């Protein structure tokens, strides 16, 4: 089962994506807040979810008016699950009966809208059922008004009691003698008590008759939530370029994937997101490239879109194919070490060890960003080489970004960030002279990746960055003289 902490979800942009969704009902909003992560054993259920989102996406434009009307109705829904539970327990108030009546009236209006949409969408395992018989119990006069009170229609006895109470009130109004008025007031109090008792009996009877439909109401609530969540996911995919993923037997193949959270951050700095393409099979892949080159961005974007697929949310890509994993481990700076009380290196190794144990329990995806950076370079390089060799022989998919030499030769695949490889140094120098610091360098940084032979050396662009940022010339001389 894939489980990421809130901080990890935030770090890769998953929480950002959830915040982008705009469900119309409280039931859809709850499904967004508690998004289900499907496991490999639930592949068929996930397939239905993905199918429904695609069918909604296909019908959004041709049935725009119908979907808008449906969503407006979904916006009027209130959460009545407590009221339904009250029915099943035999305890309800007039307020709860009002909520139930209003919900049943809304069902009558939502069902034809859903049927019109579903005639084209043909959703799987989603259906809305109007409960007209239940509505007839709580609205015997068929007024169709979204109000509730126990009126005379519910009981002849109640009608008779209220008639007598009105007569007494008229006599009290006309009484001229205080003694006569006092007697009438006592009689009215007795009649009012009878009225309250009869109303309580009617309320109990209503509760009993409606309780038969409580589970059907809850079933409709579940369906309305699913429908709302489907529409929210389809609108998200339409707005941000989501694509229906292909669930494969093994590996990951991605073409031009993006990450909305990172894209927004880059846009705020005047930069754009470079779509990323990668293919990963069982074994250990290594990604090399200079600092600032986008290695972390690749891992975050890959983690985000794999997780979205597991949740039945369309990943952001031109094409996205992935297997379903039993576990996903992300080794990346996200503040977890402070929470655990360990050093960053200690926390990283502890989590890495969890991934090692998980490999023997099911298919694992491990994404390690600059693994072992928290120790000295000599030991760090040895640790990463060993980890790549180990995962290269395991039945798992793993990706290690690194700036250490001698790691890629043990990898099953080696990718490199383009970085500053194609930079026009004169133009870059001119831009930096105008000011802008690291943001200016970002404009010349190519965050795309390409596959290289495993023996290609790690790019050495750190010195170029130091020079472009105007690091002191004397220090640069010492650096260049030192091996």
PDB file of N, CA and C in Angstrom, residues 222-282:
ATOM      1  N   UNK A 222     -23.406   8.075  -1.779  1.00  0.00           N
ATOM      2  CA  UNK A 222     -22.123   7.548  -2.262  1.00  0.00           C
ATOM      3  C   UNK A 222     -21.998   7.745  -3.773  1.00  0.00           C
ATOM      4  N   UNK A 223     -23.081   7.509  -4.500  1.00  0.00           N
ATOM      5  CA  UNK A 223     -23.058   7.667  -5.953  1.00  0.00           C
ATOM      6  C   UNK A 223     -22.889   9.131  -6.354  1.00  0.00           C
ATOM      7  N   UNK A 224     -23.562  10.024  -5.644  1.00  0.00           N
ATOM      8  CA  UNK A 224     -23.438  11.452  -5.933  1.00  0.00           C
ATOM      9  C   UNK A 224     -22.009  11.926  -5.694  1.00  0.00           C
ATOM     10  N   UNK A 225     -21.397  11.422  -4.624  1.00  0.00           N
ATOM     11  CA  UNK A 225     -20.013  11.773  -4.342  1.00  0.00           C
ATOM     12  C   UNK A 225     -19.082  11.279  -5.436  1.00  0.00           C
ATOM     13  N   UNK A 226     -19.272  10.043  -5.878  1.00  0.00           N
ATOM     14  CA  UNK A 226     -18.438   9.488  -6.947  1.00  0.00           C
ATOM     15  C   UNK A 226     -18.592  10.285  -8.238  1.00  0.00           C
ATOM     16  N   UNK A 227     -19.847  10.594  -8.565  1.00  0.00           N
ATOM     17  CA  UNK A 227     -20.115  11.365  -9.779  1.00  0.00           C
ATOM     18  C   UNK A 227     -19.442  12.734  -9.707  1.00  0.00           C
ATOM     19  N   UNK A 228     -19.585  13.393  -8.588  1.00  0.00           N
ATOM     20  CA  UNK A 228     -18.996  14.715  -8.403  1.00  0.00           C
ATOM     21  C   UNK A 228     -17.475  14.650  -8.526  1.00  0.00           C
ATOM     22  N   UNK A 229     -16.881  13.630  -7.943  1.00  0.00           N
ATOM     23  CA  UNK A 229     -15.426  13.447  -7.993  1.00  0.00           C
ATOM     24  C   UNK A 229     -14.968  13.173  -9.422  1.00  0.00           C
ATOM     25  N   UNK A 230     -15.746  12.392 -10.155  1.00  0.00           N
ATOM     26  CA  UNK A 230     -15.425  12.114 -11.563  1.00  0.00           C
ATOM     27  C   UNK A 230     -15.409  13.411 -12.367  1.00  0.00           C
ATOM     28  N   UNK A 231     -16.448  14.241 -12.179  1.00  0.00           N
ATOM     29  CA  UNK A 231     -16.527  15.500 -12.934  1.00  0.00           C
ATOM     30  C   UNK A 231     -15.367  16.421 -12.563  1.00  0.00           C
ATOM     31  N   UNK A 232     -15.047  16.487 -11.267  1.00  0.00           N
ATOM     32  CA  UNK A 232     -13.940  17.345 -10.824  1.00  0.00           C
ATOM     33  C   UNK A 232     -12.622  16.899 -11.441  1.00  0.00           C
ATOM     34  N   UNK A 233     -12.393  15.581 -11.535  1.00  0.00           N
ATOM     35  CA  UNK A 233     -11.154  15.069 -12.128  1.00  0.00           C
ATOM     36  C   UNK A 233     -11.106  15.326 -13.629  1.00  0.00           C
ATOM     37  N   UNK A 234     -12.264  15.205 -14.281  1.00  0.00           N
ATOM     38  CA  UNK A 234     -12.302  15.454 -15.724  1.00  0.00           C
ATOM     39  C   UNK A 234     -12.019  16.926 -16.020  1.00  0.00           C
ATOM     40  N   UNK A 235     -12.597  17.817 -15.236  1.00  0.00           N
ATOM     41  CA  UNK A 235     -12.350  19.260 -15.442  1.00  0.00           C
ATOM     42  C   UNK A 235     -10.885  19.598 -15.166  1.00  0.00           C
ATOM     43  N   UNK A 236     -10.301  18.958 -14.176  1.00  0.00           N
ATOM     44  CA  UNK A 236      -8.883  19.162 -13.876  1.00  0.00           C
ATOM     45  C   UNK A 236      -8.028  18.726 -15.062  1.00  0.00           C
ATOM     46  N   UNK A 237      -8.323  17.554 -15.619  1.00  0.00           N
ATOM     47  CA  UNK A 237      -7.558  17.044 -16.763  1.00  0.00           C
ATOM     48  C   UNK A 237      -7.701  17.966 -17.967  1.00  0.00           C
ATOM     49  N   UNK A 238      -8.894  18.468 -18.187  1.00  0.00           N
ATOM     50  CA  UNK A 238      -9.152  19.361 -19.323  1.00  0.00           C
ATOM     51  C   UNK A 238      -8.373  20.667 -19.178  1.00  0.00           C
ATOM     52  N   UNK A 239      -8.319  21.171 -17.963  1.00  0.00           N
ATOM     53  CA  UNK A 239      -7.690  22.471 -17.728  1.00  0.00           C
ATOM     54  C   UNK A 239      -6.161  22.398 -17.743  1.00  0.00           C
ATOM     55  N   UNK A 240      -5.604  21.285 -17.221  1.00  0.00           N
ATOM     56  CA  UNK A 240      -4.150  21.223 -17.051  1.00  0.00           C
ATOM     57  C   UNK A 240      -3.472  20.159 -17.916  1.00  0.00           C
ATOM     58  N   UNK A 241      -4.198  19.577 -18.839  1.00  0.00           N
ATOM     59  CA  UNK A 241      -3.558  18.648 -19.760  1.00  0.00           C
ATOM     60  C   UNK A 241      -3.341  17.261 -19.206  1.00  0.00           C
ATOM     61  N   UNK A 242      -4.300  16.744 -18.465  1.00  0.00           N
ATOM     62  CA  UNK A 242      -4.205  15.379 -17.975  1.00  0.00           C
ATOM     63  C   UNK A 242      -4.549  14.386 -19.063  1.00  0.00           C
ATOM     64  N   UNK A 243      -3.971  13.198 -18.978  1.00  0.00           N
ATOM     65  CA  UNK A 243      -4.204  12.168 -19.986  1.00  0.00           C
ATOM     66  C   UNK A 243      -4.549  10.858 -19.290  1.00  0.00           C
ATOM     67  N   UNK A 244      -5.422  10.079 -19.904  1.00  0.00           N
ATOM     68  CA  UNK A 244      -5.774   8.786 -19.327  1.00  0.00           C
ATOM     69  C   UNK A 244      -4.550   7.879 -19.385  1.00  0.00           C
ATOM     70  N   UNK A 245      -4.076   7.393 -18.244  1.00  0.00           N
ATOM     71  CA  UNK A 245      -2.874   6.558 -18.253  1.00  0.00           C
ATOM     72  C   UNK A 245      -3.162   5.142 -18.713  1.00  0.00           C
ATOM     73  N   UNK A 246      -2.130   4.489 -19.187  1.00  0.00           N
ATOM     74  CA  UNK A 246      -2.204   3.067 -19.507  1.00  0.00           C
ATOM     75  C   UNK A 246      -1.549   2.303 -18.370  1.00  0.00           C
ATOM     76  N   UNK A 247      -2.275   1.370 -17.797  1.00  0.00           N
ATOM     77  CA  UNK A 247      -1.714   0.552 -16.720  1.00  0.00           C
ATOM     78  C   UNK A 247      -1.072  -0.674 -17.353  1.00  0.00           C
ATOM     79  N   UNK A 248       0.250  -0.753 -17.242  1.00  0.00           N
ATOM     80  CA  UNK A 248       1.009  -1.810 -17.897  1.00  0.00           C
ATOM     81  C   UNK A 248       1.361  -2.919 -16.913  1.00  0.00           C
ATOM     82  N   UNK A 249       1.959  -3.965 -17.435  1.00  0.00           N
ATOM     83  CA  UNK A 249       2.371  -5.092 -16.581  1.00  0.00           C
ATOM     84  C   UNK A 249       3.666  -4.780 -15.851  1.00  0.00           C
ATOM     85  N   UNK A 250       4.527  -3.972 -16.473  1.00  0.00           N
ATOM     86  CA  UNK A 250       5.820  -3.700 -15.849  1.00  0.00           C
ATOM     87  C   UNK A 250       6.425  -2.423 -16.415  1.00  0.00           C
ATOM     88  N   UNK A 251       7.082  -1.662 -15.543  1.00  0.00           N
ATOM     89  CA  UNK A 251       7.836  -0.496 -15.973  1.00  0.00           C
ATOM     90  C   UNK A 251       7.013   0.772 -16.137  1.00  0.00           C
ATOM     91  N   UNK A 252       7.718   1.834 -16.528  1.00  0.00           N
ATOM     92  CA  UNK A 252       7.119   3.157 -16.712  1.00  0.00           C
ATOM     93  C   UNK A 252       7.617   3.733 -18.030  1.00  0.00           C
ATOM     94  N   UNK A 253       6.721   4.294 -18.820  1.00  0.00           N
ATOM     95  CA  UNK A 253       7.092   4.982 -20.058  1.00  0.00           C
ATOM     96  C   UNK A 253       6.292   6.279 -20.128  1.00  0.00           C
ATOM     97  N   UNK A 254       7.001   7.392 -20.150  1.00  0.00           N
ATOM     98  CA  UNK A 254       6.353   8.705 -20.054  1.00  0.00           C
ATOM     99  C   UNK A 254       6.801   9.599 -21.195  1.00  0.00           C
ATOM    100  N   UNK A 255       5.844  10.335 -21.772  1.00  0.00           N
ATOM    101  CA  UNK A 255       6.189  11.313 -22.801  1.00  0.00           C
ATOM    102  C   UNK A 255       5.654  12.678 -22.399  1.00  0.00           C
ATOM    103  N   UNK A 256       6.574  13.614 -22.227  1.00  0.00           N
ATOM    104  CA  UNK A 256       6.261  15.019 -21.948  1.00  0.00           C
ATOM    105  C   UNK A 256       5.337  15.193 -20.733  1.00  0.00           C
ATOM    106  N   UNK A 257       5.794  14.740 -19.594  1.00  0.00           N
ATOM    107  CA  UNK A 257       5.008  14.934 -18.367  1.00  0.00           C
ATOM    108  C   UNK A 257       5.387  16.265 -17.719  1.00  0.00           C
ATOM    109  N   UNK A 258       4.430  16.802 -16.965  1.00  0.00           N
ATOM    110  CA  UNK A 258       4.633  18.078 -16.288  1.00  0.00           C
ATOM    111  C   UNK A 258       4.168  17.988 -14.840  1.00  0.00           C
ATOM    112  N   UNK A 259       4.423  19.060 -14.113  1.00  0.00           N
ATOM    113  CA  UNK A 259       4.042  19.143 -12.704  1.00  0.00           C
ATOM    114  C   UNK A 259       3.444  20.535 -12.463  1.00  0.00           C
ATOM    115  N   UNK A 260       2.121  20.636 -12.276  1.00  0.00           N
ATOM    116  CA  UNK A 260       1.482  21.956 -12.148  1.00  0.00           C
ATOM    117  C   UNK A 260       2.051  22.818 -11.022  1.00  0.00           C
ATOM    118  N   UNK A 261       2.418  22.197  -9.909  1.00  0.00           N
ATOM    119  CA  UNK A 261       2.932  22.979  -8.775  1.00  0.00           C
ATOM    120  C   UNK A 261       4.255  23.639  -9.132  1.00  0.00           C
ATOM    121  N   UNK A 262       5.150  22.861  -9.737  1.00  0.00           N
ATOM    122  CA  UNK A 262       6.455  23.406 -10.118  1.00  0.00           C
ATOM    123  C   UNK A 262       6.310  24.388 -11.272  1.00  0.00           C
ATOM    124  N   UNK A 263       5.411  24.073 -12.196  1.00  0.00           N
ATOM    125  CA  UNK A 263       5.179  24.980 -13.325  1.00  0.00           C
ATOM    126  C   UNK A 263       4.716  26.345 -12.834  1.00  0.00           C
ATOM    127  N   UNK A 264       3.860  26.360 -11.826  1.00  0.00           N
ATOM    128  CA  UNK A 264       3.388  27.643 -11.284  1.00  0.00           C
ATOM    129  C   UNK A 264       4.533  28.412 -10.646  1.00  0.00           C
ATOM    130  N   UNK A 265       5.377  27.689  -9.887  1.00  0.00           N
ATOM    131  CA  UNK A 265       6.509  28.345  -9.231  1.00  0.00           C
ATOM    132  C   UNK A 265       7.473  28.918 -10.266  1.00  0.00           C
ATOM    133  N   UNK A 266       7.748  28.151 -11.323  1.00  0.00           N
ATOM    134  CA  UNK A 266       8.651  28.631 -12.367  1.00  0.00           C
ATOM    135  C   UNK A 266       8.034  29.821 -13.111  1.00  0.00           C
ATOM    136  N   UNK A 267       6.733  29.750 -13.360  1.00  0.00           N
ATOM    137  CA  UNK A 267       6.056  30.841 -14.038  1.00  0.00           C
ATOM    138  C   UNK A 267       6.143  32.133 -13.265  1.00  0.00           C
ATOM    139  N   UNK A 268       6.108  32.019 -11.933  1.00  0.00           N
ATOM    140  CA  UNK A 268       6.221  33.203 -11.097  1.00  0.00           C
ATOM    141  C   UNK A 268       7.579  33.858 -11.192  1.00  0.00           C
ATOM    142  N   UNK A 269       8.584  33.087 -11.676  1.00  0.00           N
ATOM    143  CA  UNK A 269       9.934  33.631 -11.818  1.00  0.00           C
ATOM    144  C   UNK A 269      10.273  33.905 -13.280  1.00  0.00           C
ATOM    145  N   UNK A 270       9.243  33.851 -14.127  1.00  0.00           N
ATOM    146  CA  UNK A 270       9.463  34.143 -15.529  1.00  0.00           C
ATOM    147  C   UNK A 270      10.029  33.000 -16.334  1.00  0.00           C
ATOM    148  N   UNK A 271      10.034  31.790 -15.769  1.00  0.00           N
ATOM    149  CA  UNK A 271      10.541  30.622 -16.481  1.00  0.00           C
ATOM    150  C   UNK A 271       9.387  29.700 -16.836  1.00  0.00           C
ATOM    151  N   UNK A 272       9.671  28.688 -17.627  1.00  0.00           N
ATOM    152  CA  UNK A 272       8.649  27.713 -18.000  1.00  0.00           C
ATOM    153  C   UNK A 272       9.086  26.310 -17.634  1.00  0.00           C
ATOM    154  N   UNK A 273       8.123  25.412 -17.557  1.00  0.00           N
ATOM    155  CA  UNK A 273       8.419  24.014 -17.226  1.00  0.00           C
ATOM    156  C   UNK A 273       8.765  23.263 -18.510  1.00  0.00           C
ATOM    157  N   UNK A 274       9.883  22.560 -18.497  1.00  0.00           N
ATOM    158  CA  UNK A 274      10.271  21.743 -19.646  1.00  0.00           C
ATOM    159  C   UNK A 274       9.656  20.357 -19.498  1.00  0.00           C
ATOM    160  N   UNK A 275       8.742  19.949 -20.382  1.00  0.00           N
ATOM    161  CA  UNK A 275       8.142  18.618 -20.283  1.00  0.00           C
ATOM    162  C   UNK A 275       9.222  17.536 -20.312  1.00  0.00           C
ATOM    163  N   UNK A 276       9.000  16.481 -19.537  1.00  0.00           N
ATOM    164  CA  UNK A 276      10.011  15.444 -19.347  1.00  0.00           C
ATOM    165  C   UNK A 276       9.538  14.101 -19.874  1.00  0.00           C
ATOM    166  N   UNK A 277      10.431  13.387 -20.510  1.00  0.00           N
ATOM    167  CA  UNK A 277      10.126  12.060 -21.049  1.00  0.00           C
ATOM    168  C   UNK A 277      11.157  11.072 -20.521  1.00  0.00           C
ATOM    169  N   UNK A 278      10.702   9.888 -20.139  1.00  0.00           N
ATOM    170  CA  UNK A 278      11.619   8.899 -19.581  1.00  0.00           C
ATOM    171  C   UNK A 278      11.002   7.509 -19.698  1.00  0.00           C
ATOM    172  N   UNK A 279      11.861   6.505 -19.806  1.00  0.00           N
ATOM    173  CA  UNK A 279      11.427   5.117 -19.789  1.00  0.00           C
ATOM    174  C   UNK A 279      12.218   4.376 -18.717  1.00  0.00           C
ATOM    175  N   UNK A 280      11.499   3.656 -17.860  1.00  0.00           N
ATOM    176  CA  UNK A 280      12.131   2.951 -16.748  1.00  0.00           C
ATOM    177  C   UNK A 280      11.633   1.515 -16.702  1.00  0.00           C
ATOM    178  N   UNK A 281      12.566   0.592 -16.591  1.00  0.00           N
ATOM    179  CA  UNK A 281      12.213  -0.813 -16.463  1.00  0.00           C
ATOM    180  C   UNK A 281      12.694  -1.317 -15.114  1.00  0.00           C
ATOM    181  N   UNK A 282      12.459  -2.577 -14.842  1.00  0.00           N
ATOM    182  CA  UNK A 282      12.955  -3.179 -13.614  1.00  0.00           C
ATOM    183  C   UNK A 282      14.466  -3.006 -13.559  1.00  0.00           C
TER     184      UNK A 282
END
